[in-house]
């Protein structure tokens, strides 16, 4: 069985990306609990020279949810980021089904950008249980922290979260980061179970310049998930 497109997730305002100014777990809990007040919004003052993460104009991916996906937007927890502000963003894949005692393979492809800097705190597979929301989430695999000890904080780093001295370009906010990795997970249960991949970002807008109109902040990302022996699931 070959790898097939499972889900494409892009940064969009008012569309399933949840934020927190506390920590990664808080952003993830806001996602789990569907806290409407924490949903990220599109930035209204993007810097005109920020790079775009747009898809190819003639994307020929056979899965229409991939080729027809919207272009990523620059997002934050408010329309305009404040100087010296740090925000966590959590986004989840569509629900995934794995049959009992079956090994499923996943490939993850991520492209991301932030002004001024960001980290990928976690890319985790969760088992999702329950009859009605909010569901129960149990972490079963951590792609960023795949080596023991698992579930520790060892983020993928874009740049320093403390403002460096930058005199000449290229500046840190000009970086577009990309990452890909694969992993396998076996459902240890005798019956099918439901899972979800959750990604958490941590983005920082530097203190200087202190004028909000001269110091925009934003995050944009594009995430593709391919799988083998896994399917989309409607509910746990």
Coordinates of N, CA and C in Angstrom, one line a residue:
X1 N 0.9 -1.2 0.0 CA 0.0 0.0 0.0 C 0.9 1.2 0.0
X2 N 0.6 2.2 -0.9 CA 1.4 3.4 -1.0 C 0.9 4.5 0.0
X3 N 1.8 5.5 0.2 CA 1.4 6.6 0.9 C 0.4 7.4 0.2
X4 N -0.6 7.9 0.9 CA -1.7 8.7 0.3 C -1.9 10.0 1.0
X5 N -2.3 11.1 0.4 CA -2.5 12.4 1.0 C -3.6 12.2 2.1
X6 N -3.3 12.7 3.3 CA -4.3 12.6 4.4 C -4.9 13.9 4.8
X7 N -4.0 14.9 4.9 CA -4.5 16.2 5.3 C -3.5 17.3 5.0
X8 N -4.0 18.5 4.6 CA -3.2 19.7 4.4 C -3.8 20.8 5.3
X9 N -2.9 21.3 6.1 CA -3.3 22.4 7.1 C -2.5 23.6 6.8
X10 N -3.2 24.8 6.6 CA -2.5 26.0 6.4 C -3.0 27.0 7.4
X11 N -2.2 28.0 7.7 CA -2.5 29.1 8.6 C -3.6 30.0 8.1
X12 N -4.8 30.0 8.7 CA -5.9 30.9 8.3 C -6.5 31.5 9.5
X13 N -6.8 32.8 9.4 CA -7.5 33.5 10.5 C -8.9 32.9 10.7
X14 N -9.3 32.8 11.9 CA -10.7 32.4 12.3 C -11.0 31.0 11.7
X15 N -10.0 30.1 11.8 CA -10.2 28.8 11.1 C -9.4 27.7 11.8
X16 N -9.6 27.5 13.1 CA -9.0 26.3 13.7 C -7.6 26.3 14.2
X17 N -7.0 27.5 14.3 CA -5.7 27.7 14.9 C -6.0 28.4 16.3
X18 N -5.6 27.7 17.4 CA -5.9 28.2 18.7 C -4.6 28.8 19.3
X19 N -4.7 29.8 20.1 CA -3.6 30.5 20.7 C -3.6 30.6 22.2
X20 N -2.5 30.9 22.7 CA -2.3 31.2 24.2 C -1.0 32.0 24.4
X21 N -1.0 32.8 25.4 CA 0.2 33.6 25.7 C 0.9 32.9 26.9
X22 N 0.4 31.7 27.3 CA 0.9 31.1 28.5 C 2.0 30.0 28.2
X23 N 1.5 29.0 27.5 CA 2.5 27.9 27.1 C 1.8 27.0 26.0
X24 N 2.6 26.0 25.6 CA 2.1 25.1 24.6 C 0.9 24.3 25.0
X25 N 1.0 23.8 26.3 CA -0.2 23.0 26.8 C -1.5 23.8 26.8
X26 N -1.4 25.1 27.2 CA -2.5 25.9 27.2 C -3.1 26.1 25.8
X27 N -2.3 26.3 24.8 CA -2.8 26.5 23.5 C -3.4 25.2 23.0
X28 N -2.8 24.0 23.3 CA -3.4 22.8 23.0 C -4.7 22.5 23.7
X29 N -4.8 22.9 24.9 CA -6.1 22.8 25.6 C -7.2 23.6 25.0
X30 N -6.8 24.8 24.6 CA -7.8 25.7 23.9 C -8.3 25.0 22.6
X31 N -7.4 24.3 21.9 CA -7.8 23.6 20.7 C -8.8 22.5 21.1
X32 N -8.4 21.7 22.1 CA -9.2 20.6 22.6 C -10.6 21.1 23.0
X33 N -10.7 22.2 23.7 CA -11.9 22.7 24.3 C -12.6 23.6 23.4
X34 N -12.1 23.9 22.2 CA -12.7 24.8 21.2 C -13.0 26.1 21.8
X35 N -12.0 26.7 22.4 CA -12.2 28.0 23.1 C -12.2 29.1 22.0
X36 N -13.4 29.6 21.7 CA -13.6 30.5 20.5 C -12.7 31.8 20.7
X37 N -12.6 32.3 21.9 CA -11.9 33.6 22.1 C -10.4 33.4 21.9
X38 N -9.9 32.2 21.7 CA -8.5 32.0 21.5 C -8.1 31.8 20.1
X39 N -9.1 31.8 19.2 CA -8.8 31.4 17.8 C -8.0 32.6 17.1
X40 N -6.9 32.2 16.4 CA -6.1 33.1 15.8 C -6.8 33.9 14.7
X41 N -6.4 35.1 14.4 CA -7.0 35.9 13.4 C -5.9 36.4 12.4
X42 N -6.4 36.8 11.2 CA -5.5 37.3 10.2 C -4.9 38.6 10.6
X43 N -3.6 38.8 10.4 CA -2.9 40.0 10.7 C -3.3 41.1 9.8
X44 N -3.6 42.3 10.3 CA -4.1 43.4 9.4 C -3.0 44.3 9.0
X45 N -1.8 44.2 9.6 CA -0.7 45.1 9.2 C 0.5 44.3 8.7
X46 N 0.4 43.3 7.8 CA 1.5 42.6 7.4 C 2.6 43.4 6.8
X47 N 3.8 43.1 7.0 CA 4.9 43.9 6.4 C 4.9 43.5 4.9
X48 N 5.0 44.5 4.0 CA 4.9 44.2 2.6 C 6.0 43.3 2.0
X49 N 7.1 43.2 2.7 CA 8.2 42.4 2.2 C 8.3 41.0 2.9
X50 N 7.3 40.6 3.6 CA 7.2 39.3 4.2 C 7.1 38.2 3.0
X51 N 7.8 37.1 3.1 CA 7.7 36.1 2.1 C 6.3 35.4 2.2
X52 N 5.8 35.0 1.0 CA 4.6 34.2 1.0 C 4.9 32.7 0.8
X53 N 4.0 31.9 1.4 CA 4.1 30.5 1.3 C 3.1 29.8 0.4
X54 N 2.8 30.5 -0.7 CA 1.7 30.1 -1.5 C 2.0 28.8 -2.3
X55 N 0.9 28.1 -2.6 CA 1.0 26.9 -3.3 C 1.3 27.2 -4.8
X56 N 1.7 26.2 -5.6 CA 1.9 26.4 -7.0 C 0.5 26.7 -7.6
X57 N 0.5 27.5 -8.7 CA -0.7 27.9 -9.3 C -1.4 26.7 -10.0
X58 N -0.6 25.7 -10.4 CA -1.2 24.5 -11.1 C -1.0 23.2 -10.3
X59 N -1.1 23.3 -9.0 CA -1.0 22.1 -8.2 C -1.8 20.9 -8.7
X60 N -1.1 19.8 -9.0 CA -1.8 18.6 -9.6 C -2.0 17.5 -8.6
X61 N -1.9 17.8 -7.3 CA -2.2 16.8 -6.3 C -3.6 16.2 -6.5
X62 N -3.7 14.9 -6.6 CA -5.1 14.3 -6.9 C -6.1 14.5 -5.8
X63 N -5.6 14.8 -4.6 CA -6.6 15.0 -3.5 C -7.0 16.5 -3.5
X64 N -8.3 16.8 -3.7 CA -8.8 18.1 -3.9 C -8.6 19.0 -2.6
X65 N -8.6 18.3 -1.4 CA -8.4 19.0 -0.2 C -6.9 19.5 -0.1
X66 N -6.0 19.0 -0.9 CA -4.7 19.5 -1.0 C -4.6 20.6 -2.1
X67 N -4.9 20.2 -3.3 CA -4.7 21.1 -4.4 C -5.7 22.3 -4.3
X68 N -6.8 22.1 -3.6 CA -7.8 23.2 -3.5 C -7.7 24.0 -2.2
X69 N -6.7 23.7 -1.4 CA -6.5 24.4 -0.1 C -6.3 25.9 -0.3
X70 N -6.7 26.7 0.6 CA -6.5 28.1 0.6 C -5.0 28.4 0.8
X71 N -4.5 29.6 0.4 CA -3.2 30.0 0.6 C -3.0 30.4 2.1
X72 N -1.8 30.1 2.7 CA -1.6 30.5 4.1 C -1.7 32.0 4.3
X73 N -2.3 32.4 5.4 CA -2.3 33.8 5.8 C -1.4 34.0 7.0
X74 N -1.0 35.3 7.2 CA -0.2 35.6 8.4 C -1.2 35.8 9.5
X75 N -1.0 35.1 10.6 CA -1.9 35.1 11.8 C -1.3 35.5 13.1
X76 N -2.1 35.9 14.0 CA -1.6 36.2 15.4 C -2.8 36.1 16.3
X77 N -2.7 36.3 17.6 CA -3.8 36.2 18.5 C -4.7 37.5 18.5
X78 N -4.3 38.5 17.8 CA -5.0 39.7 17.6 C -4.7 40.3 16.2
X79 N -5.4 41.3 15.7 CA -5.1 41.8 14.4 C -3.8 42.4 14.2
X80 N -3.2 43.0 15.3 CA -1.9 43.6 15.2 C -1.1 43.1 16.4
X81 N 0.1 42.5 16.2 CA 0.9 42.1 17.3 C 1.5 43.2 18.0
X82 N 1.7 43.0 19.3 CA 2.4 44.1 20.2 C 3.9 43.8 20.2
X83 N 4.7 44.9 20.4 CA 6.1 44.7 20.6 C 6.4 43.8 21.8
X84 N 7.4 42.9 21.7 CA 7.8 42.0 22.8 C 6.7 41.1 23.2
X85 N 5.9 40.6 22.2 CA 4.9 39.7 22.5 C 5.2 38.3 22.1
X86 N 4.8 37.3 22.9 CA 5.1 35.9 22.6 C 3.8 35.1 22.6
X87 N 3.5 34.4 21.5 CA 2.2 33.7 21.4 C 2.5 32.2 21.0
X88 N 1.7 31.3 21.6 CA 1.7 29.9 21.2 C 0.5 29.6 20.3
X89 N 0.7 28.8 19.3 CA -0.4 28.5 18.3 C -0.5 26.9 18.3
X90 N -1.7 26.4 18.4 CA -1.9 25.0 18.3 C -2.9 24.7 17.2
X91 N -2.6 23.7 16.3 CA -3.5 23.4 15.2 C -3.5 21.8 15.1
X92 N -4.7 21.3 14.8 CA -4.8 19.8 14.7 C -5.2 19.4 13.4
X93 N -4.8 18.2 13.0 CA -5.2 17.5 11.8 C -6.7 17.1 11.9
X94 N -7.2 16.7 10.8 CA -8.5 16.0 10.9 C -8.3 14.7 11.6
X95 N -9.4 14.2 12.2 CA -9.3 12.9 12.9 C -8.9 11.8 12.1
X96 N -8.1 10.9 12.6 CA -7.4 9.8 11.9 C -7.8 8.5 12.5
X97 N -8.2 7.5 11.7 CA -8.6 6.2 12.2 C -7.5 5.1 11.9
X98 N -7.1 4.3 12.9 CA -6.2 3.2 12.7 C -6.8 1.9 13.2
X99 N -6.9 0.9 12.4 CA -7.5 -0.3 12.8 C -6.7 -1.0 13.9
X100 N -7.4 -1.9 14.6 CA -6.8 -2.5 15.8 C -5.6 -3.3 15.4
X101 N -4.6 -3.3 16.3 CA -3.3 -4.0 16.1 C -2.7 -3.8 14.8
X102 N -2.9 -2.6 14.2 CA -2.3 -2.2 12.9 C -1.3 -1.1 13.0
X103 N -0.2 -1.3 12.2 CA 0.9 -0.3 12.2 C 0.6 0.7 11.0
X104 N 0.5 2.0 11.4 CA 0.3 3.0 10.4 C 1.6 3.8 10.3
X105 N 1.9 4.3 9.0 CA 3.0 5.1 8.8 C 2.6 6.5 8.4
X106 N 3.3 7.5 8.8 CA 3.0 8.9 8.6 C 4.2 9.6 8.1
X107 N 4.0 10.5 7.1 CA 5.1 11.5 6.7 C 4.5 12.9 6.8
X108 N 5.3 13.8 7.5 CA 4.9 15.1 7.8 C 5.8 16.1 7.1
X109 N 5.3 17.1 6.4 CA 6.1 18.1 5.6 C 5.6 19.5 6.1
X110 N 6.5 20.2 6.7 CA 6.1 21.5 7.3 C 6.9 22.6 6.7
X111 N 6.3 23.7 6.3 CA 7.0 25.0 5.9 C 6.4 26.1 6.8
X112 N 7.3 26.9 7.4 CA 6.8 28.0 8.3 C 7.6 29.2 8.2
X113 N 7.0 30.3 8.7 CA 7.6 31.6 8.7 C 7.1 32.4 9.9
X114 N 7.9 33.3 10.5 CA 7.4 34.2 11.5 C 8.3 35.4 11.5
X115 N 7.7 36.5 11.9 CA 8.3 37.8 12.2 C 8.0 38.0 13.7
X116 N 9.1 37.9 14.6 CA 10.5 37.9 14.2 C 11.1 36.5 14.2
X117 N 10.7 35.6 15.1 CA 11.2 34.3 15.2 C 10.2 33.3 15.7
X118 N 10.4 32.0 15.5 CA 9.5 31.0 16.0 C 10.2 29.7 16.3
X119 N 9.5 28.8 17.0 CA 9.9 27.5 17.2 C 8.7 26.5 17.0
X120 N 9.0 25.3 16.6 CA 8.0 24.3 16.6 C 8.1 23.5 17.9
X121 N 7.2 23.7 18.9 CA 7.3 23.1 20.2 C 7.0 21.6 20.1
X122 N 6.1 21.2 19.3 CA 5.8 19.8 19.3 C 5.0 19.4 18.0
X123 N 5.2 18.2 17.6 CA 4.4 17.6 16.6 C 4.0 16.2 17.1
X124 N 2.8 16.1 17.7 CA 2.5 14.9 18.5 C 1.3 14.2 17.9
X125 N 1.3 12.9 18.0 CA 0.1 12.0 17.7 C -0.6 11.7 19.0
X126 N -1.9 12.1 19.0 CA -2.7 11.8 20.2 C -3.8 10.8 19.9
X127 N -4.0 9.9 20.9 CA -5.2 9.1 20.8 C -6.4 9.9 21.3
X128 N -7.5 9.9 20.6 CA -8.7 10.7 20.9 C -9.8 9.8 21.3
X129 N -10.3 10.0 22.5 CA -11.4 9.2 23.1 C -12.6 10.0 23.6
X130 N -13.8 9.4 23.6 CA -14.9 10.1 24.1 C -16.1 10.1 23.1
X131 N -17.3 10.3 23.7 CA -18.5 10.3 22.8 C -18.9 11.6 22.3
X132 N -18.6 12.7 23.1 CA -18.9 14.1 22.7 C -17.8 15.0 23.1
X133 N -17.6 16.1 22.4 CA -16.6 17.1 22.8 C -16.9 17.7 24.1
X134 N -15.8 18.1 24.9 CA -14.4 17.9 24.5 C -13.9 16.5 24.7
X135 N -13.2 16.0 23.8 CA -12.7 14.6 23.8 C -11.5 14.5 24.7
X136 N -11.2 13.3 25.1 CA -10.0 13.1 25.9 C -8.8 12.8 25.0
X137 N -7.6 13.5 25.2 CA -6.5 13.3 24.4 C -5.3 12.7 25.2
X138 N -4.8 11.6 24.7 CA -3.6 10.9 25.3 C -2.5 10.9 24.3
X139 N -1.3 11.5 24.6 CA -0.2 11.5 23.7 C 0.4 10.1 23.6
X140 N 0.7 9.7 22.3 CA 1.2 8.4 22.1 C 2.5 8.4 21.3
X141 N 2.8 9.5 20.6 CA 4.0 9.7 19.8 C 4.4 11.1 19.7
X142 N 5.7 11.4 19.8 CA 6.2 12.8 19.7 C 7.3 12.8 18.7
X143 N 7.0 13.4 17.5 CA 7.9 13.4 16.4 C 9.1 14.3 16.7
X144 N 8.9 15.5 17.3 CA 10.0 16.4 17.6 C 10.9 15.8 18.6
X145 N 10.3 15.2 19.6 CA 11.1 14.6 20.7 C 11.0 13.1 20.6
X146 N 11.4 12.5 19.4 CA 11.2 11.1 19.2 C 12.2 10.2 20.1
X147 N 13.4 10.8 20.4 CA 14.4 10.1 21.2 C 14.0 10.2 22.7
X148 N 14.3 9.2 23.4 CA 14.0 9.2 24.9 C 14.9 10.4 25.5
X149 N 14.3 11.0 26.6 CA 13.0 10.8 27.1 C 12.0 11.6 26.2
X150 N 10.9 10.9 25.9 CA 9.9 11.5 25.1 C 9.1 12.6 25.9
X151 N 8.4 13.4 25.1 CA 7.5 14.5 25.7 C 8.3 15.5 26.5
X152 N 9.5 15.8 26.2 CA 10.2 16.9 26.8 C 10.2 18.0 25.8
X153 N 10.7 19.2 26.2 CA 10.7 20.3 25.4 C 12.0 20.5 24.7
X154 N 12.1 20.1 23.4 CA 13.3 20.2 22.6 C 12.8 20.7 21.2
X155 N 12.4 22.0 21.1 CA 11.7 22.5 19.9 C 12.7 22.6 18.7
X156 N 12.0 22.6 17.5 CA 12.7 23.0 16.3 C 12.9 24.5 16.3
X157 N 14.1 25.0 16.2 CA 14.4 26.4 16.4 C 14.6 27.1 15.1
X158 N 13.9 28.2 14.9 CA 14.1 29.1 13.8 C 15.1 30.2 14.1
X159 N 15.0 30.8 15.2 CA 15.9 31.9 15.6 C 15.7 32.2 17.1
X160 N 16.6 33.1 17.7 CA 16.5 33.4 19.1 C 15.2 34.1 19.4
X161 N 14.6 33.7 20.6 CA 13.4 34.4 21.0 C 13.7 35.7 21.8
X162 N 15.0 35.8 22.1 CA 15.5 37.1 22.7 C 16.1 37.9 21.6
X163 N 15.8 39.1 21.4 CA 16.1 39.9 20.3 C 17.7 40.0 20.1
X164 N 18.2 39.6 19.0 CA 19.7 39.8 18.8 C 20.0 41.1 18.2
X165 N 21.3 41.4 18.1 CA 21.7 42.6 17.4 C 21.9 42.2 15.9
X166 N 21.0 42.8 15.0 CA 21.1 42.5 13.6 C 21.3 43.9 12.9
X167 N 22.4 43.9 12.2 CA 22.8 45.2 11.5 C 22.5 45.1 10.0
X168 N 22.9 44.0 9.4 CA 22.8 43.8 7.9 C 21.9 42.7 7.6
X169 N 21.2 42.7 6.5 CA 20.4 41.6 6.0 C 21.3 40.5 5.5
X170 N 20.8 39.2 5.5 CA 19.4 38.9 5.8 C 19.1 38.9 7.3
X171 N 18.0 39.4 7.6 CA 17.5 39.4 9.0 C 16.8 38.1 9.3
X172 N 16.6 37.9 10.6 CA 16.0 36.6 11.0 C 14.6 36.4 10.4
X173 N 13.8 37.5 10.3 CA 12.4 37.4 9.9 C 12.4 37.1 8.4
X174 N 13.5 37.1 7.7 CA 13.5 36.7 6.3 C 13.6 35.2 6.0
X175 N 13.8 34.5 7.1 CA 13.9 33.0 7.0 C 12.6 32.3 6.8
X176 N 12.5 31.4 5.8 CA 11.4 30.5 5.7 C 12.0 29.1 6.1
X177 N 11.4 28.4 7.0 CA 11.9 27.2 7.5 C 11.1 26.0 6.9
X178 N 11.8 24.9 6.7 CA 11.1 23.7 6.2 C 11.6 22.5 7.0
X179 N 10.7 21.5 7.1 CA 11.0 20.3 7.9 C 10.2 19.2 7.4
X180 N 10.8 18.0 7.4 CA 10.0 16.8 7.0 C 10.5 15.6 7.8
X181 N 9.6 14.7 8.1 CA 10.0 13.5 8.9 C 8.9 12.5 8.8
X182 N 9.3 11.3 9.1 CA 8.3 10.2 9.1 C 8.3 9.4 10.4
X183 N 7.2 8.7 10.7 CA 7.2 7.9 11.8 C 6.1 6.8 11.7
X184 N 6.2 5.8 12.5 CA 5.3 4.7 12.5 C 4.6 4.5 13.9
X185 N 3.4 4.2 13.9 CA 2.7 3.9 15.2 C 1.8 2.7 15.0
X186 N 1.8 1.8 16.0 CA 0.9 0.7 16.0 C -0.1 0.9 17.0
X187 N -1.4 0.8 16.6 CA -2.5 0.8 17.5 C -2.5 -0.4 18.4
X188 N -2.2 -0.3 19.7 CA -2.1 -1.5 20.5 C -3.4 -2.1 20.9
X189 N -4.5 -1.5 20.6 CA -5.8 -2.0 21.0 C -6.3 -3.0 19.9
X190 N -7.2 -3.9 20.4 CA -7.7 -4.9 19.4 C -8.8 -4.3 18.5
X191 N -9.3 -3.1 18.8 CA -10.3 -2.5 18.0 C -9.8 -1.2 17.5
X192 N -10.5 -0.6 16.4 CA -10.0 0.6 15.8 C -10.0 1.7 16.9
X193 N -9.1 2.7 16.7 CA -9.0 3.9 17.6 C -8.8 5.1 16.7
X194 N -9.2 6.2 17.3 CA -9.1 7.5 16.6 C -7.9 8.3 17.1
X195 N -7.2 9.0 16.2 CA -6.0 9.8 16.6 C -6.1 11.1 15.9
X196 N -5.2 12.0 16.4 CA -5.0 13.3 15.7 C -3.6 13.8 15.9
X197 N -3.1 14.4 14.9 CA -1.7 15.0 14.9 C -1.9 16.5 15.3
X198 N -1.3 16.9 16.4 CA -1.3 18.3 16.8 C 0.1 18.9 16.7
X199 N 0.1 20.1 16.1 CA 1.4 20.9 16.0 C 1.2 22.2 16.8
X200 N 2.3 22.5 17.6 CA 2.3 23.7 18.4 C 3.5 24.5 18.0
X201 N 3.2 25.8 17.7 CA 4.2 26.8 17.4 C 4.4 27.8 18.6
X202 N 5.5 28.3 18.7 CA 5.8 29.4 19.6 C 6.4 30.6 18.8
X203 N 5.8 31.7 18.8 CA 6.3 32.8 17.9 C 6.5 34.1 18.8
X204 N 7.5 34.8 18.4 CA 8.0 36.0 19.2 C 8.1 37.2 18.3
X205 N 7.4 38.3 18.7 CA 7.6 39.6 18.1 C 8.6 40.4 19.0
X206 N 9.7 40.8 18.4 CA 10.7 41.5 19.2 C 10.2 42.8 19.8
X207 N 10.9 43.3 20.8 CA 10.6 44.5 21.5 C 10.8 45.8 20.6
X208 N 11.9 45.8 19.8 CA 12.3 47.0 19.1 C 12.1 46.7 17.6
X209 N 11.5 47.7 16.9 CA 11.0 49.0 17.4 C 9.7 48.9 18.2
X210 N 9.6 49.8 19.1 CA 8.5 49.8 20.1 C 7.2 50.4 19.5
X211 N 7.2 51.0 18.4 CA 6.0 51.5 17.7 C 5.3 50.4 17.0
X212 N 4.1 50.1 17.4 CA 3.3 49.0 16.8 C 3.2 49.1 15.3
X213 N 3.2 50.2 14.7 CA 3.0 50.4 13.3 C 4.3 50.1 12.6
X214 N 5.4 50.1 13.3 CA 6.7 49.8 12.7 C 7.2 48.4 13.0
X215 N 6.5 47.7 13.8 CA 6.9 46.4 14.3 C 5.8 45.3 14.2
X216 N 5.4 45.0 13.0 CA 4.4 43.9 12.8 C 4.9 42.6 13.2
X217 N 4.0 41.7 13.6 CA 4.4 40.3 13.9 C 3.4 39.4 13.3
X218 N 3.8 38.2 12.9 CA 2.9 37.2 12.3 C 3.5 35.9 12.1
X219 N 2.7 34.9 12.0 CA 3.1 33.5 11.7 C 2.3 33.0 10.5
X220 N 3.0 32.2 9.7 CA 2.4 31.6 8.6 C 3.0 30.2 8.5
X221 N 2.1 29.2 8.1 CA 2.7 27.8 7.9 C 1.8 27.0 7.0
X222 N 2.4 25.9 6.5 CA 1.8 25.0 5.6 C 2.3 23.6 6.0
X223 N 1.3 22.7 6.2 CA 1.6 21.4 6.8 C 0.9 20.3 5.9
X224 N 1.7 19.4 5.4 CA 1.1 18.3 4.7 C 1.3 17.0 5.4
X225 N 0.3 16.1 5.5 CA 0.4 14.8 6.2 C 0.0 13.7 5.2
X226 N 0.9 12.8 5.0 CA 0.7 11.6 4.2 C 0.7 10.4 5.1
X227 N -0.1 9.4 4.7 CA -0.2 8.2 5.6 C -0.3 6.9 4.8
X228 N 0.0 5.8 5.5 CA -0.2 4.5 5.0 C -0.9 3.7 6.1
X229 N -1.9 3.0 5.8 CA -2.7 2.2 6.7 C -3.4 3.1 7.7
X230 N -3.8 4.3 7.4 CA -4.6 5.1 8.2 C -5.6 5.8 7.3
X231 N -6.7 6.2 7.9 CA -7.8 6.8 7.1 C -8.4 8.0 7.9
X232 N -9.1 8.8 7.3 CA -9.8 9.9 8.0 C -11.0 9.3 8.8
X233 N -11.2 9.8 10.0 CA -12.3 9.3 10.8 C -13.2 10.4 11.1
X234 N -14.5 10.1 11.3 CA -15.5 11.1 11.5 C -15.5 11.5 13.0
X235 N -15.5 10.6 13.9 CA -15.6 10.9 15.4 C -14.8 9.8 16.1
X236 N -14.4 10.0 17.3 CA -13.8 8.9 18.1 C -14.8 7.7 18.2

